[in-house]
Amino acid sequence: MKSLRIICAFLLLIAVFCSCSLDSKYSSEFFAMDTVMSVTACGKQSETAVNAIADEINRLDRLFSVQNKNSEIFRLNSEKQLNPSDETLELITRSIEISSMTDGAFDITTEPLSRIWGFYSGLENRVPSEKEIKAVLPSVGAEHIKIDGSTVSLDKSTSLDLGAIAKGYSSGRAAKILEENGISSALISLGGNVRAVGTKPDGSPWSVAVTDPDNSSEQIGVLSVKDRAVVTSGGYQRYFETNGKRYHHIIDAETGCPAQSGLKSVTIVSQDDTLADALSTAIFVMGLQKAETLYNDNNDLFGAVLITDSNEIYITENLKDSFSSYHSYEVIKA
Ligand code: AMP
Ligand code: MG
């Protein structure tokens, strides 16, 4: 899995190398938040900015990590009450808002479920019994998080995992650092989270591939974007197989099991990196029909490319002019 991410990051870098003038380009690849990340920027301050981004993402990882014993989230999960930093408080608050926007499909309290399915490093992937799942479900749900001023409290058996939103928040911060350094042309890739900053140096939009969920070295289409986050969630990104059955890492909080909504990949395009990350996860859980309703109510906030289990491709109307593909696809109208 790690090698696949390295190949994807490498392909992205090639795209940038080919379009940046040699003297002003700087890129870096690093491992953080359990994934390979890469940033390439064009501009005078590119080296300073890219190095500052790597530092910033490591700093955020130390706040949000569910496994780092010193992180704020780890401390909150163990002590059940904490006065976290403004940023952690902001991200928890935003997560709760997006939970209610998506009828609970986005749910940062799925941590105990991810744990019994063995989706954290150091644990073994396994299919838990129905009894184990039933024992955990009562502590899952945003209603088990209380925020009073700057204090966050969790119910006794509730724990948080910001893994579906932290990379989005981080790419937003990275874009801000580039802006502060006067960089108007860059590509950020934090695992499945891509951020196109400005345009290519020649003024044309960036091309971001939508990966074929059945063959990660292939693409099913390309999005032409400027100043947008492009975030993909898919069952193919992290999974294990037992007795010929595949179990992926995105959990449906209703059932306590990997989501089976009929979608195998969801790509969200938005100006808001944090929202894009959260919605790609949520819509993966919600499925096509609920995604259409969500789009109808919020077509100014995001666009989506959805791939169903039977390989149909759907794109929202607001991406009509930016998506190209050799495959046929349906358009979801607002
Ligand atoms: P992403 O790759 O952004 O779709 O996020 C997937 C990760 O988010 C998983 O590896 C879990 O850590 C966590 N997660 C799993 N299910 C959910 C869910 N329904 N809502 C929010 N986070 C989740
Ligand atoms: Mg996500």
PDB file of C-alpha atoms and ligand atoms in Angstrom, residues 66 104-111 114 119-120 161-165 167 193 231-234 237-238 249-253 277-278 280-282 284-285, ligand 1:
ATOM      1  CA  VAL A  66      -4.996   9.019  17.533  1.00  0.00           C
ATOM      2  CA  GLY A 104     -24.211  10.978  11.178  1.00  0.00           C
ATOM      3  CA  ALA A 105     -22.424   9.404   8.181  1.00  0.00           C
ATOM      4  CA  PHE A 106     -19.356  11.437   9.142  1.00  0.00           C
ATOM      5  CA  ASP A 107     -18.590  10.361  12.681  1.00  0.00           C
ATOM      6  CA  ILE A 108     -15.322  10.942  14.540  1.00  0.00           C
ATOM      7  CA  THR A 109     -16.503   8.677  17.379  1.00  0.00           C
ATOM      8  CA  THR A 110     -16.007   5.542  15.252  1.00  0.00           C
ATOM      9  CA  GLU A 111     -12.599   5.089  16.971  1.00  0.00           C
ATOM     10  CA  SER A 114     -11.844   0.990  13.944  1.00  0.00           C
ATOM     11  CA  PHE A 119      -7.332  -0.705  11.694  1.00  0.00           C
ATOM     12  CA  TYR A 120      -4.644   0.944  13.831  1.00  0.00           C
ATOM     13  CA  ASP A 161     -10.404   9.706  15.592  1.00  0.00           C
ATOM     14  CA  LEU A 162      -9.854  12.734  13.330  1.00  0.00           C
ATOM     15  CA  GLY A 163      -8.283  10.576  10.590  1.00  0.00           C
ATOM     16  CA  ALA A 164     -11.000  11.423   8.062  1.00  0.00           C
ATOM     17  CA  ILE A 165     -10.608  15.206   8.385  1.00  0.00           C
ATOM     18  CA  LYS A 167      -5.350  15.730   6.341  1.00  0.00           C
ATOM     19  CA  ASN A 193      -5.790  14.684  -0.372  1.00  0.00           C
ATOM     20  CA  VAL A 231      -9.952  14.512  -2.052  1.00  0.00           C
ATOM     21  CA  THR A 232     -10.679  10.837  -2.636  1.00  0.00           C
ATOM     22  CA  SER A 233     -11.962   8.216  -0.213  1.00  0.00           C
ATOM     23  CA  GLY A 234     -12.164   4.631  -1.371  1.00  0.00           C
ATOM     24  CA  GLN A 237      -7.085   2.658  -0.039  1.00  0.00           C
ATOM     25  CA  ARG A 238      -6.884   0.511   3.096  1.00  0.00           C
ATOM     26  CA  HIS A 249     -11.394   1.076   6.746  1.00  0.00           C
ATOM     27  CA  ILE A 250     -14.417   3.388   6.370  1.00  0.00           C
ATOM     28  CA  ILE A 251     -16.956   2.438   9.002  1.00  0.00           C
ATOM     29  CA  ASP A 252     -20.708   2.916   8.941  1.00  0.00           C
ATOM     30  CA  ALA A 253     -21.540   4.082  12.478  1.00  0.00           C
ATOM     31  CA  ASP A 277     -11.887  15.517   3.279  1.00  0.00           C
ATOM     32  CA  ALA A 278     -14.851  15.013   5.609  1.00  0.00           C
ATOM     33  CA  SER A 280     -15.395  12.245   0.770  1.00  0.00           C
ATOM     34  CA  THR A 281     -15.558   9.926   3.788  1.00  0.00           C
ATOM     35  CA  ALA A 282     -19.204  10.767   4.583  1.00  0.00           C
ATOM     36  CA  PHE A 284     -18.649   6.971   0.808  1.00  0.00           C
ATOM     37  CA  VAL A 285     -20.837   5.919   3.755  1.00  0.00           C
TER      38      VAL A 285
HETATM   39  P1  AMP B   1     -10.624   8.973   4.741  1.00  0.00           P
HETATM   40  O1  AMP B   1      -9.456   8.222   4.211  1.00  0.00           O
HETATM   41  O2  AMP B   1     -10.465  10.458   4.792  1.00  0.00           O
HETATM   42  O3  AMP B   1     -11.918   8.572   4.095  1.00  0.00           O
HETATM   43  O4  AMP B   1     -10.756   8.599   6.298  1.00  0.00           O
HETATM   44  C1  AMP B   1     -10.850   7.281   6.726  1.00  0.00           C
HETATM   45  C2  AMP B   1     -10.393   7.205   8.169  1.00  0.00           C
HETATM   46  O5  AMP B   1     -11.303   7.939   8.993  1.00  0.00           O
HETATM   47  C3  AMP B   1     -10.387   5.803   8.726  1.00  0.00           C
HETATM   48  O6  AMP B   1      -9.128   5.204   8.554  1.00  0.00           O
HETATM   49  C4  AMP B   1     -10.740   6.026  10.197  1.00  0.00           C
HETATM   50  O7  AMP B   1      -9.594   6.447  10.900  1.00  0.00           O
HETATM   51  C5  AMP B   1     -11.691   7.191  10.151  1.00  0.00           C
HETATM   52  N1  AMP B   1     -13.115   6.816   9.913  1.00  0.00           N
HETATM   53  C6  AMP B   1     -13.623   5.593   9.589  1.00  0.00           C
HETATM   54  N2  AMP B   1     -14.949   5.656   9.401  1.00  0.00           N
HETATM   55  C7  AMP B   1     -15.300   6.960   9.621  1.00  0.00           C
HETATM   56  C8  AMP B   1     -16.553   7.662   9.582  1.00  0.00           C
HETATM   57  N3  AMP B   1     -17.708   7.077   9.261  1.00  0.00           N
HETATM   58  N4  AMP B   1     -16.523   8.996   9.849  1.00  0.00           N
HETATM   59  C9  AMP B   1     -15.369   9.630  10.171  1.00  0.00           C
HETATM   60  N5  AMP B   1     -14.170   9.006  10.239  1.00  0.00           N
HETATM   61  C10 AMP B   1     -14.135   7.694   9.950  1.00  0.00           C
END
